[in-house]
Amino acid sequence: MTGNDVDVIGNSASEAGLFARPLFQDAKARALSRVGVLDIGSNSVRLVVFDGAARSPAYFYNEKVMCGLGAGMAETGKLNPEGKARALSAMHRFARLAEGMGIAPLTAVATAAMRDAIDGPAFREEVEKATGLKIWVIDGEEEARLSAQGVLLGWPGSYGLVCDIGGSSMELAEIHDGEVGRRVSSPLGPLKFKDMEGGKKAREKHIKQVMKDLADHMGAQRDRLFLVGGSWRAIARIDMHRRNYPLHVLHEYRMDAESVAETIGYIEGADLDKLRGECGISSSRMALVPYAAEVLSRLVSTFEPKDIAISSYGIREGLLYEQMPQDLRKRDPLIEASYFAENKDARMPGFGRRLFDFVRPLFPQADTTLLRLAKAACLMHDVSWRAHPDYRAEVCFDNATRANLGGLKHWERVFLGLALLHRYKNKREGTRFEDLYALLDDEWLQKAEILGKALRFGAMLWMSEDGDSGADLEWSREDKVLTLKLVESASALYGEVAESRFKSLANSLGASDYKVEIT
Ligand code: LMR
Ligand code: MG
């Protein structure tokens, strides 16, 4: 996360900002608590219903039908007839579902195939009549803008170039400092290459020419490249498979020019049927992957981005972002989601904030990255209390690493997961997750352990809803002494088990001594 305008970190927990009242409790945000959007793409038609902490949306409902409205359009100029029939019945179903969920009317947007087809307007009328939906056929720049806004939902305040590949078009948009800048649409959708004459050579020439025009329009874009769209995600999945990458979360997955080149070579040499089974890619998607790979190769060699990130957030999340008030947009998606989880699932919502004050002295030199993760861990330290005790540590780890969260890099997911694992367990060896630990270096492994053990200890010292715990930690790095200061009335809380946890924390810190002071 970058960007100073992002309301993330207060140096102390009492500062407004981070621990101010979570915005999803505001009326404005509550109105967003269930939002349905319908994305009528050239490949797929998808209904998404967002729920929960709007700043970090949960997918209350998500259904996609690969209709292929744009298939064959390059030749006929018309929507694919079979695709139309499938899209119509999908939209019928989605409109009914939305009614049933009480979220109608849906915000429905249609992109390249619908806007370019000769029979697009007639089909739109037909659908509107039959389903009662209102469809917005958006132009390429608007498509680019919305999808860039989706990226901003996950990376508030970041810089870079967003590239959304659909079935019949490919959009580019610049983002900087929380805003969408220049944008442009192109015909580089993989469905358009299927029936192109002249084979690979002709395609290469065409892609090269179009990409050059795009580069002229967009200017130099050497920051991060954000990839949005099902065909890019499929390529990323293959990249993970090739590299044997341990975490199968696509959002925030990173690639670089080299791995892209290797993966494209790998795809070219692969038995696509076999690969598709191994990576869990549908056959209709796999049919587009080789074309998308050719576009990606040219995209990367043209713009030379400093790094490449996959974004699962795109046009649909952009529509949600569009409806958010500015103050909500600025919120940190991770912290908002952590608040939400605490409120929903913790035994004593509000305790996380005080726990953060308790563990804070252990990290006197913490940077904002660590503080932010520590805050999230504190807020989520108790959300898995209902799980079976034998599995609680693993459930915690799983929750954090595989959660549908924005605003978290992969190594940060593992850090959070490990801290929460150590909240229940001293040892991290012997779990099913060991290969994931490799995403952290030793220093961060150690920090996760200290944080987790501090949560474990702190959570024992107090079981009341409000008031001060009367317990504080002091850590002196110079003489390596860890001190627990307890007010007299709380001294009974420091029992045998608490003592052994305190000792274990002192051990992980490398303390030469630990002591308790009753004040
Ligand atoms: C589309 O045009 O359908 C895309 O945005 C999404 C996809 O499935 O490729
Ligand atoms: Mg699309």
PDB file of N, CA and C in Angstrom, residues 343-435:
ATOM      1  N   ASN A 343     -16.376  -7.346  14.738  1.00  0.00           N
ATOM      2  CA  ASN A 343     -17.748  -7.057  15.151  1.00  0.00           C
ATOM      3  C   ASN A 343     -18.684  -8.231  14.956  1.00  0.00           C
ATOM      4  N   LYS A 344     -18.426  -8.967  13.906  1.00  0.00           N
ATOM      5  CA  LYS A 344     -19.311 -10.070  13.571  1.00  0.00           C
ATOM      6  C   LYS A 344     -19.016 -11.302  14.431  1.00  0.00           C
ATOM      7  N   ASP A 345     -17.732 -11.572  14.652  1.00  0.00           N
ATOM      8  CA  ASP A 345     -17.388 -12.888  15.192  1.00  0.00           C
ATOM      9  C   ASP A 345     -16.651 -12.927  16.528  1.00  0.00           C
ATOM     10  N   ALA A 346     -16.081 -11.831  16.972  1.00  0.00           N
ATOM     11  CA  ALA A 346     -15.303 -11.903  18.215  1.00  0.00           C
ATOM     12  C   ALA A 346     -16.232 -11.996  19.424  1.00  0.00           C
ATOM     13  N   ARG A 347     -15.731 -12.594  20.502  1.00  0.00           N
ATOM     14  CA  ARG A 347     -16.548 -12.679  21.708  1.00  0.00           C
ATOM     15  C   ARG A 347     -16.762 -11.296  22.315  1.00  0.00           C
ATOM     16  N   MET A 348     -15.703 -10.480  22.264  1.00  0.00           N
ATOM     17  CA  MET A 348     -15.819  -9.149  22.834  1.00  0.00           C
ATOM     18  C   MET A 348     -15.348  -8.094  21.847  1.00  0.00           C
ATOM     19  N   PRO A 349     -16.217  -7.730  20.932  1.00  0.00           N
ATOM     20  CA  PRO A 349     -15.808  -6.710  19.959  1.00  0.00           C
ATOM     21  C   PRO A 349     -15.315  -5.466  20.693  1.00  0.00           C
ATOM     22  N   GLY A 350     -14.239  -4.909  20.219  1.00  0.00           N
ATOM     23  CA  GLY A 350     -13.674  -3.734  20.883  1.00  0.00           C
ATOM     24  C   GLY A 350     -12.394  -4.088  21.632  1.00  0.00           C
ATOM     25  N   PHE A 351     -12.249  -5.347  21.968  1.00  0.00           N
ATOM     26  CA  PHE A 351     -11.073  -5.790  22.707  1.00  0.00           C
ATOM     27  C   PHE A 351      -9.811  -5.702  21.841  1.00  0.00           C
ATOM     28  N   GLY A 352      -9.964  -5.926  20.560  1.00  0.00           N
ATOM     29  CA  GLY A 352      -8.823  -5.897  19.652  1.00  0.00           C
ATOM     30  C   GLY A 352      -8.058  -4.590  19.716  1.00  0.00           C
ATOM     31  N   ARG A 353      -8.805  -3.531  19.835  1.00  0.00           N
ATOM     32  CA  ARG A 353      -8.183  -2.218  19.900  1.00  0.00           C
ATOM     33  C   ARG A 353      -7.322  -2.066  21.144  1.00  0.00           C
ATOM     34  N   ARG A 354      -7.815  -2.593  22.272  1.00  0.00           N
ATOM     35  CA  ARG A 354      -7.039  -2.502  23.511  1.00  0.00           C
ATOM     36  C   ARG A 354      -5.849  -3.463  23.504  1.00  0.00           C
ATOM     37  N   LEU A 355      -6.053  -4.575  22.864  1.00  0.00           N
ATOM     38  CA  LEU A 355      -4.958  -5.527  22.725  1.00  0.00           C
ATOM     39  C   LEU A 355      -3.813  -4.898  21.920  1.00  0.00           C
ATOM     40  N   PHE A 356      -4.184  -4.103  20.943  1.00  0.00           N
ATOM     41  CA  PHE A 356      -3.145  -3.434  20.157  1.00  0.00           C
ATOM     42  C   PHE A 356      -2.296  -2.519  21.040  1.00  0.00           C
ATOM     43  N   ASP A 357      -2.941  -1.773  21.927  1.00  0.00           N
ATOM     44  CA  ASP A 357      -2.193  -0.932  22.865  1.00  0.00           C
ATOM     45  C   ASP A 357      -1.241  -1.774  23.718  1.00  0.00           C
ATOM     46  N   PHE A 358      -1.707  -2.947  24.062  1.00  0.00           N
ATOM     47  CA  PHE A 358      -0.925  -3.839  24.915  1.00  0.00           C
ATOM     48  C   PHE A 358       0.331  -4.353  24.206  1.00  0.00           C
ATOM     49  N   VAL A 359       0.195  -4.743  22.949  1.00  0.00           N
ATOM     50  CA  VAL A 359       1.354  -5.343  22.252  1.00  0.00           C
ATOM     51  C   VAL A 359       2.285  -4.290  21.643  1.00  0.00           C
ATOM     52  N   ARG A 360       1.780  -3.091  21.493  1.00  0.00           N
ATOM     53  CA  ARG A 360       2.510  -2.033  20.784  1.00  0.00           C
ATOM     54  C   ARG A 360       3.948  -1.828  21.286  1.00  0.00           C
ATOM     55  N   PRO A 361       4.188  -1.830  22.628  1.00  0.00           N
ATOM     56  CA  PRO A 361       5.562  -1.588  23.110  1.00  0.00           C
ATOM     57  C   PRO A 361       6.574  -2.649  22.669  1.00  0.00           C
ATOM     58  N   LEU A 362       6.098  -3.777  22.213  1.00  0.00           N
ATOM     59  CA  LEU A 362       7.031  -4.817  21.775  1.00  0.00           C
ATOM     60  C   LEU A 362       7.681  -4.469  20.443  1.00  0.00           C
ATOM     61  N   PHE A 363       7.106  -3.509  19.761  1.00  0.00           N
ATOM     62  CA  PHE A 363       7.623  -3.155  18.427  1.00  0.00           C
ATOM     63  C   PHE A 363       7.932  -1.664  18.361  1.00  0.00           C
ATOM     64  N   PRO A 364       8.925  -1.238  19.144  1.00  0.00           N
ATOM     65  CA  PRO A 364       9.177   0.205  19.241  1.00  0.00           C
ATOM     66  C   PRO A 364       9.558   0.829  17.908  1.00  0.00           C
ATOM     67  N   GLN A 365      10.161   0.036  17.029  1.00  0.00           N
ATOM     68  CA  GLN A 365      10.615   0.633  15.771  1.00  0.00           C
ATOM     69  C   GLN A 365       9.762   0.210  14.592  1.00  0.00           C
ATOM     70  N   ALA A 366       8.551  -0.193  14.855  1.00  0.00           N
ATOM     71  CA  ALA A 366       7.706  -0.719  13.779  1.00  0.00           C
ATOM     72  C   ALA A 366       7.424   0.330  12.718  1.00  0.00           C
ATOM     73  N   ASP A 367       7.491  -0.087  11.475  1.00  0.00           N
ATOM     74  CA  ASP A 367       7.089   0.809  10.389  1.00  0.00           C
ATOM     75  C   ASP A 367       5.590   0.638  10.143  1.00  0.00           C
ATOM     76  N   THR A 368       5.066   1.420   9.220  1.00  0.00           N
ATOM     77  CA  THR A 368       3.618   1.382   9.003  1.00  0.00           C
ATOM     78  C   THR A 368       3.157   0.011   8.499  1.00  0.00           C
ATOM     79  N   THR A 369       4.004  -0.668   7.746  1.00  0.00           N
ATOM     80  CA  THR A 369       3.618  -1.990   7.254  1.00  0.00           C
ATOM     81  C   THR A 369       3.337  -2.936   8.420  1.00  0.00           C
ATOM     82  N   LEU A 370       4.252  -2.940   9.377  1.00  0.00           N
ATOM     83  CA  LEU A 370       4.089  -3.836  10.520  1.00  0.00           C
ATOM     84  C   LEU A 370       2.920  -3.397  11.405  1.00  0.00           C
ATOM     85  N   LEU A 371       2.821  -2.100  11.648  1.00  0.00           N
ATOM     86  CA  LEU A 371       1.747  -1.614  12.517  1.00  0.00           C
ATOM     87  C   LEU A 371       0.378  -1.974  11.961  1.00  0.00           C
ATOM     88  N   ARG A 372       0.277  -1.823  10.665  1.00  0.00           N
ATOM     89  CA  ARG A 372      -0.999  -2.103  10.013  1.00  0.00           C
ATOM     90  C   ARG A 372      -1.364  -3.586  10.153  1.00  0.00           C
ATOM     91  N   LEU A 373      -0.395  -4.440   9.931  1.00  0.00           N
ATOM     92  CA  LEU A 373      -0.653  -5.871  10.054  1.00  0.00           C
ATOM     93  C   LEU A 373      -0.942  -6.249  11.505  1.00  0.00           C
ATOM     94  N   ALA A 374      -0.214  -5.607  12.420  1.00  0.00           N
ATOM     95  CA  ALA A 374      -0.426  -5.903  13.838  1.00  0.00           C
ATOM     96  C   ALA A 374      -1.838  -5.480  14.248  1.00  0.00           C
ATOM     97  N   LYS A 375      -2.284  -4.364  13.733  1.00  0.00           N
ATOM     98  CA  LYS A 375      -3.644  -3.926  14.054  1.00  0.00           C
ATOM     99  C   LYS A 375      -4.677  -4.909  13.524  1.00  0.00           C
ATOM    100  N   ALA A 376      -4.457  -5.337  12.305  1.00  0.00           N
ATOM    101  CA  ALA A 376      -5.385  -6.314  11.732  1.00  0.00           C
ATOM    102  C   ALA A 376      -5.396  -7.591  12.572  1.00  0.00           C
ATOM    103  N   ALA A 377      -4.217  -8.037  12.996  1.00  0.00           N
ATOM    104  CA  ALA A 377      -4.131  -9.270  13.788  1.00  0.00           C
ATOM    105  C   ALA A 377      -4.849  -9.098  15.127  1.00  0.00           C
ATOM    106  N   CYS A 378      -4.676  -7.942  15.748  1.00  0.00           N
ATOM    107  CA  CYS A 378      -5.348  -7.694  17.028  1.00  0.00           C
ATOM    108  C   CYS A 378      -6.869  -7.729  16.843  1.00  0.00           C
ATOM    109  N   LEU A 379      -7.331  -7.078  15.802  1.00  0.00           N
ATOM    110  CA  LEU A 379      -8.779  -7.034  15.572  1.00  0.00           C
ATOM    111  C   LEU A 379      -9.344  -8.427  15.284  1.00  0.00           C
ATOM    112  N   MET A 380      -8.509  -9.261  14.661  1.00  0.00           N
ATOM    113  CA  MET A 380      -9.006 -10.584  14.268  1.00  0.00           C
ATOM    114  C   MET A 380      -8.575 -11.698  15.230  1.00  0.00           C
ATOM    115  N   HIS A 381      -7.975 -11.312  16.357  1.00  0.00           N
ATOM    116  CA  HIS A 381      -7.350 -12.340  17.193  1.00  0.00           C
ATOM    117  C   HIS A 381      -8.351 -13.333  17.765  1.00  0.00           C
ATOM    118  N   ASP A 382      -9.629 -12.960  17.776  1.00  0.00           N
ATOM    119  CA  ASP A 382     -10.591 -13.833  18.455  1.00  0.00           C
ATOM    120  C   ASP A 382     -11.741 -14.269  17.545  1.00  0.00           C
ATOM    121  N   VAL A 383     -11.593 -14.043  16.257  1.00  0.00           N
ATOM    122  CA  VAL A 383     -12.755 -14.303  15.395  1.00  0.00           C
ATOM    123  C   VAL A 383     -12.966 -15.799  15.129  1.00  0.00           C
ATOM    124  N   SER A 384     -12.010 -16.626  15.506  1.00  0.00           N
ATOM    125  CA  SER A 384     -12.160 -18.065  15.251  1.00  0.00           C
ATOM    126  C   SER A 384     -12.446 -18.854  16.518  1.00  0.00           C
ATOM    127  N   TRP A 385     -12.937 -18.184  17.533  1.00  0.00           N
ATOM    128  CA  TRP A 385     -13.090 -18.865  18.823  1.00  0.00           C
ATOM    129  C   TRP A 385     -14.069 -20.030  18.778  1.00  0.00           C
ATOM    130  N   ARG A 386     -14.979 -20.025  17.817  1.00  0.00           N
ATOM    131  CA  ARG A 386     -15.954 -21.119  17.745  1.00  0.00           C
ATOM    132  C   ARG A 386     -15.394 -22.400  17.127  1.00  0.00           C
ATOM    133  N   ALA A 387     -14.251 -22.283  16.480  1.00  0.00           N
ATOM    134  CA  ALA A 387     -13.696 -23.476  15.823  1.00  0.00           C
ATOM    135  C   ALA A 387     -13.280 -24.511  16.866  1.00  0.00           C
ATOM    136  N   HIS A 388     -13.184 -25.743  16.453  1.00  0.00           N
ATOM    137  CA  HIS A 388     -12.755 -26.792  17.365  1.00  0.00           C
ATOM    138  C   HIS A 388     -11.336 -26.492  17.859  1.00  0.00           C
ATOM    139  N   PRO A 389     -11.094 -26.595  19.173  1.00  0.00           N
ATOM    140  CA  PRO A 389      -9.781 -26.211  19.710  1.00  0.00           C
ATOM    141  C   PRO A 389      -8.601 -26.905  19.027  1.00  0.00           C
ATOM    142  N   ASP A 390      -8.781 -28.135  18.621  1.00  0.00           N
ATOM    143  CA  ASP A 390      -7.673 -28.837  17.962  1.00  0.00           C
ATOM    144  C   ASP A 390      -7.292 -28.207  16.633  1.00  0.00           C
ATOM    145  N   TYR A 391      -8.218 -27.500  16.040  1.00  0.00           N
ATOM    146  CA  TYR A 391      -7.950 -26.953  14.707  1.00  0.00           C
ATOM    147  C   TYR A 391      -7.907 -25.433  14.674  1.00  0.00           C
ATOM    148  N   ARG A 392      -8.111 -24.820  15.840  1.00  0.00           N
ATOM    149  CA  ARG A 392      -8.266 -23.373  15.840  1.00  0.00           C
ATOM    150  C   ARG A 392      -7.075 -22.650  15.205  1.00  0.00           C
ATOM    151  N   ALA A 393      -5.885 -23.107  15.552  1.00  0.00           N
ATOM    152  CA  ALA A 393      -4.698 -22.439  15.021  1.00  0.00           C
ATOM    153  C   ALA A 393      -4.686 -22.508  13.495  1.00  0.00           C
ATOM    154  N   GLU A 394      -5.028 -23.673  12.986  1.00  0.00           N
ATOM    155  CA  GLU A 394      -5.002 -23.840  11.539  1.00  0.00           C
ATOM    156  C   GLU A 394      -6.145 -23.090  10.868  1.00  0.00           C
ATOM    157  N   VAL A 395      -7.297 -23.082  11.539  1.00  0.00           N
ATOM    158  CA  VAL A 395      -8.427 -22.335  10.987  1.00  0.00           C
ATOM    159  C   VAL A 395      -8.055 -20.861  10.858  1.00  0.00           C
ATOM    160  N   CYS A 396      -7.389 -20.337  11.885  1.00  0.00           N
ATOM    161  CA  CYS A 396      -6.941 -18.941  11.861  1.00  0.00           C
ATOM    162  C   CYS A 396      -6.023 -18.684  10.682  1.00  0.00           C
ATOM    163  N   PHE A 397      -5.079 -19.574  10.535  1.00  0.00           N
ATOM    164  CA  PHE A 397      -4.108 -19.390   9.469  1.00  0.00           C
ATOM    165  C   PHE A 397      -4.799 -19.418   8.103  1.00  0.00           C
ATOM    166  N   ASP A 398      -5.651 -20.393   7.958  1.00  0.00           N
ATOM    167  CA  ASP A 398      -6.407 -20.537   6.723  1.00  0.00           C
ATOM    168  C   ASP A 398      -7.248 -19.311   6.428  1.00  0.00           C
ATOM    169  N   ASN A 399      -7.943 -18.840   7.459  1.00  0.00           N
ATOM    170  CA  ASN A 399      -8.807 -17.671   7.291  1.00  0.00           C
ATOM    171  C   ASN A 399      -8.037 -16.482   6.758  1.00  0.00           C
ATOM    172  N   ALA A 400      -6.880 -16.247   7.355  1.00  0.00           N
ATOM    173  CA  ALA A 400      -6.129 -15.052   6.977  1.00  0.00           C
ATOM    174  C   ALA A 400      -5.495 -15.208   5.601  1.00  0.00           C
ATOM    175  N   THR A 401      -4.964 -16.386   5.319  1.00  0.00           N
ATOM    176  CA  THR A 401      -4.220 -16.489   4.069  1.00  0.00           C
ATOM    177  C   THR A 401      -5.125 -16.657   2.862  1.00  0.00           C
ATOM    178  N   ARG A 402      -6.279 -17.258   3.064  1.00  0.00           N
ATOM    179  CA  ARG A 402      -7.140 -17.486   1.901  1.00  0.00           C
ATOM    180  C   ARG A 402      -8.349 -16.584   1.878  1.00  0.00           C
ATOM    181  N   ALA A 403      -8.432 -15.660   2.817  1.00  0.00           N
ATOM    182  CA  ALA A 403      -9.605 -14.796   2.887  1.00  0.00           C
ATOM    183  C   ALA A 403      -9.737 -13.968   1.617  1.00  0.00           C
ATOM    184  N   ASN A 404     -10.966 -13.613   1.330  1.00  0.00           N
ATOM    185  CA  ASN A 404     -11.223 -12.761   0.183  1.00  0.00           C
ATOM    186  C   ASN A 404     -11.021 -11.306   0.605  1.00  0.00           C
ATOM    187  N   LEU A 405      -9.761 -10.927   0.754  1.00  0.00           N
ATOM    188  CA  LEU A 405      -9.446  -9.600   1.259  1.00  0.00           C
ATOM    189  C   LEU A 405      -8.660  -8.807   0.237  1.00  0.00           C
ATOM    190  N   GLY A 406      -8.920  -7.520   0.211  1.00  0.00           N
ATOM    191  CA  GLY A 406      -8.076  -6.654  -0.610  1.00  0.00           C
ATOM    192  C   GLY A 406      -7.033  -6.021   0.289  1.00  0.00           C
ATOM    193  N   GLY A 407      -6.090  -5.295  -0.346  1.00  0.00           N
ATOM    194  CA  GLY A 407      -5.130  -4.537   0.443  1.00  0.00           C
ATOM    195  C   GLY A 407      -4.126  -5.399   1.190  1.00  0.00           C
ATOM    196  N   LEU A 408      -3.896  -6.603   0.710  1.00  0.00           N
ATOM    197  CA  LEU A 408      -2.932  -7.483   1.368  1.00  0.00           C
ATOM    198  C   LEU A 408      -2.035  -8.145   0.338  1.00  0.00           C
ATOM    199  N   LYS A 409      -0.736  -7.963   0.480  1.00  0.00           N
ATOM    200  CA  LYS A 409       0.186  -8.692  -0.382  1.00  0.00           C
ATOM    201  C   LYS A 409       0.226 -10.142   0.085  1.00  0.00           C
ATOM    202  N   HIS A 410       0.718 -11.014  -0.751  1.00  0.00           N
ATOM    203  CA  HIS A 410       0.709 -12.425  -0.373  1.00  0.00           C
ATOM    204  C   HIS A 410       1.539 -12.693   0.876  1.00  0.00           C
ATOM    205  N   TRP A 411       2.714 -12.097   0.950  1.00  0.00           N
ATOM    206  CA  TRP A 411       3.527 -12.355   2.143  1.00  0.00           C
ATOM    207  C   TRP A 411       2.840 -11.792   3.379  1.00  0.00           C
ATOM    208  N   GLU A 412       2.076 -10.722   3.188  1.00  0.00           N
ATOM    209  CA  GLU A 412       1.354 -10.141   4.323  1.00  0.00           C
ATOM    210  C   GLU A 412       0.235 -11.068   4.799  1.00  0.00           C
ATOM    211  N   ARG A 413      -0.379 -11.754   3.859  1.00  0.00           N
ATOM    212  CA  ARG A 413      -1.392 -12.752   4.236  1.00  0.00           C
ATOM    213  C   ARG A 413      -0.765 -13.817   5.122  1.00  0.00           C
ATOM    214  N   VAL A 414       0.403 -14.279   4.700  1.00  0.00           N
ATOM    215  CA  VAL A 414       1.051 -15.345   5.459  1.00  0.00           C
ATOM    216  C   VAL A 414       1.474 -14.823   6.839  1.00  0.00           C
ATOM    217  N   PHE A 415       1.950 -13.587   6.872  1.00  0.00           N
ATOM    218  CA  PHE A 415       2.326 -12.990   8.154  1.00  0.00           C
ATOM    219  C   PHE A 415       1.136 -12.955   9.111  1.00  0.00           C
ATOM    220  N   LEU A 416       0.043 -12.452   8.605  1.00  0.00           N
ATOM    221  CA  LEU A 416      -1.166 -12.345   9.413  1.00  0.00           C
ATOM    222  C   LEU A 416      -1.612 -13.737   9.871  1.00  0.00           C
ATOM    223  N   GLY A 417      -1.587 -14.668   8.944  1.00  0.00           N
ATOM    224  CA  GLY A 417      -1.983 -16.039   9.260  1.00  0.00           C
ATOM    225  C   GLY A 417      -1.109 -16.638  10.354  1.00  0.00           C
ATOM    226  N   LEU A 418       0.187 -16.406  10.248  1.00  0.00           N
ATOM    227  CA  LEU A 418       1.114 -16.974  11.235  1.00  0.00           C
ATOM    228  C   LEU A 418       0.945 -16.335  12.606  1.00  0.00           C
ATOM    229  N   ALA A 419       0.755 -15.022  12.618  1.00  0.00           N
ATOM    230  CA  ALA A 419       0.544 -14.346  13.900  1.00  0.00           C
ATOM    231  C   ALA A 419      -0.691 -14.948  14.572  1.00  0.00           C
ATOM    232  N   LEU A 420      -1.739 -15.165  13.808  1.00  0.00           N
ATOM    233  CA  LEU A 420      -2.966 -15.710  14.384  1.00  0.00           C
ATOM    234  C   LEU A 420      -2.795 -17.177  14.773  1.00  0.00           C
ATOM    235  N   LEU A 421      -1.968 -17.888  14.028  1.00  0.00           N
ATOM    236  CA  LEU A 421      -1.665 -19.276  14.404  1.00  0.00           C
ATOM    237  C   LEU A 421      -0.948 -19.311  15.761  1.00  0.00           C
ATOM    238  N   HIS A 422       0.024 -18.415  15.917  1.00  0.00           N
ATOM    239  CA  HIS A 422       0.763 -18.373  17.182  1.00  0.00           C
ATOM    240  C   HIS A 422      -0.089 -17.839  18.327  1.00  0.00           C
ATOM    241  N   ARG A 423      -1.196 -17.260  17.999  1.00  0.00           N
ATOM    242  CA  ARG A 423      -2.098 -16.822  19.044  1.00  0.00           C
ATOM    243  C   ARG A 423      -2.677 -18.047  19.775  1.00  0.00           C
ATOM    244  N   TYR A 424      -2.640 -19.191  19.104  1.00  0.00           N
ATOM    245  CA  TYR A 424      -3.147 -20.410  19.730  1.00  0.00           C
ATOM    246  C   TYR A 424      -2.075 -21.461  19.994  1.00  0.00           C
ATOM    247  N   LYS A 425      -0.923 -21.277  19.399  1.00  0.00           N
ATOM    248  CA  LYS A 425       0.022 -22.375  19.373  1.00  0.00           C
ATOM    249  C   LYS A 425       1.453 -21.839  19.357  1.00  0.00           C
ATOM    250  N   ASN A 426       2.339 -22.421  20.167  1.00  0.00           N
ATOM    251  CA  ASN A 426       3.718 -21.945  20.154  1.00  0.00           C
ATOM    252  C   ASN A 426       4.465 -22.367  18.911  1.00  0.00           C
ATOM    253  N   LYS A 427       4.231 -23.590  18.496  1.00  0.00           N
ATOM    254  CA  LYS A 427       5.009 -24.143  17.369  1.00  0.00           C
ATOM    255  C   LYS A 427       4.260 -23.986  16.067  1.00  0.00           C
ATOM    256  N   ARG A 428       4.991 -23.602  15.031  1.00  0.00           N
ATOM    257  CA  ARG A 428       4.336 -23.524  13.726  1.00  0.00           C
ATOM    258  C   ARG A 428       4.680 -24.725  12.847  1.00  0.00           C
ATOM    259  N   GLU A 429       5.640 -25.530  13.300  1.00  0.00           N
ATOM    260  CA  GLU A 429       6.002 -26.707  12.520  1.00  0.00           C
ATOM    261  C   GLU A 429       4.878 -27.745  12.628  1.00  0.00           C
ATOM    262  N   GLY A 430       4.841 -28.614  11.622  1.00  0.00           N
ATOM    263  CA  GLY A 430       3.883 -29.714  11.691  1.00  0.00           C
ATOM    264  C   GLY A 430       2.474 -29.358  11.247  1.00  0.00           C
ATOM    265  N   THR A 431       2.308 -28.193  10.599  1.00  0.00           N
ATOM    266  CA  THR A 431       0.992 -27.887  10.054  1.00  0.00           C
ATOM    267  C   THR A 431       1.011 -28.203   8.557  1.00  0.00           C
ATOM    268  N   ARG A 432      -0.160 -28.104   7.956  1.00  0.00           N
ATOM    269  CA  ARG A 432      -0.239 -28.365   6.522  1.00  0.00           C
ATOM    270  C   ARG A 432       0.289 -27.197   5.689  1.00  0.00           C
ATOM    271  N   PHE A 433       0.705 -26.146   6.366  1.00  0.00           N
ATOM    272  CA  PHE A 433       0.957 -24.901   5.630  1.00  0.00           C
ATOM    273  C   PHE A 433       2.432 -24.570   5.470  1.00  0.00           C
ATOM    274  N   GLU A 434       3.274 -25.518   5.821  1.00  0.00           N
ATOM    275  CA  GLU A 434       4.670 -25.134   5.939  1.00  0.00           C
ATOM    276  C   GLU A 434       5.280 -24.538   4.669  1.00  0.00           C
ATOM    277  N   ASP A 435       4.824 -24.998   3.515  1.00  0.00           N
ATOM    278  CA  ASP A 435       5.428 -24.448   2.294  1.00  0.00           C
ATOM    279  C   ASP A 435       5.096 -22.965   2.104  1.00  0.00           C
TER     280      ASP A 435
END
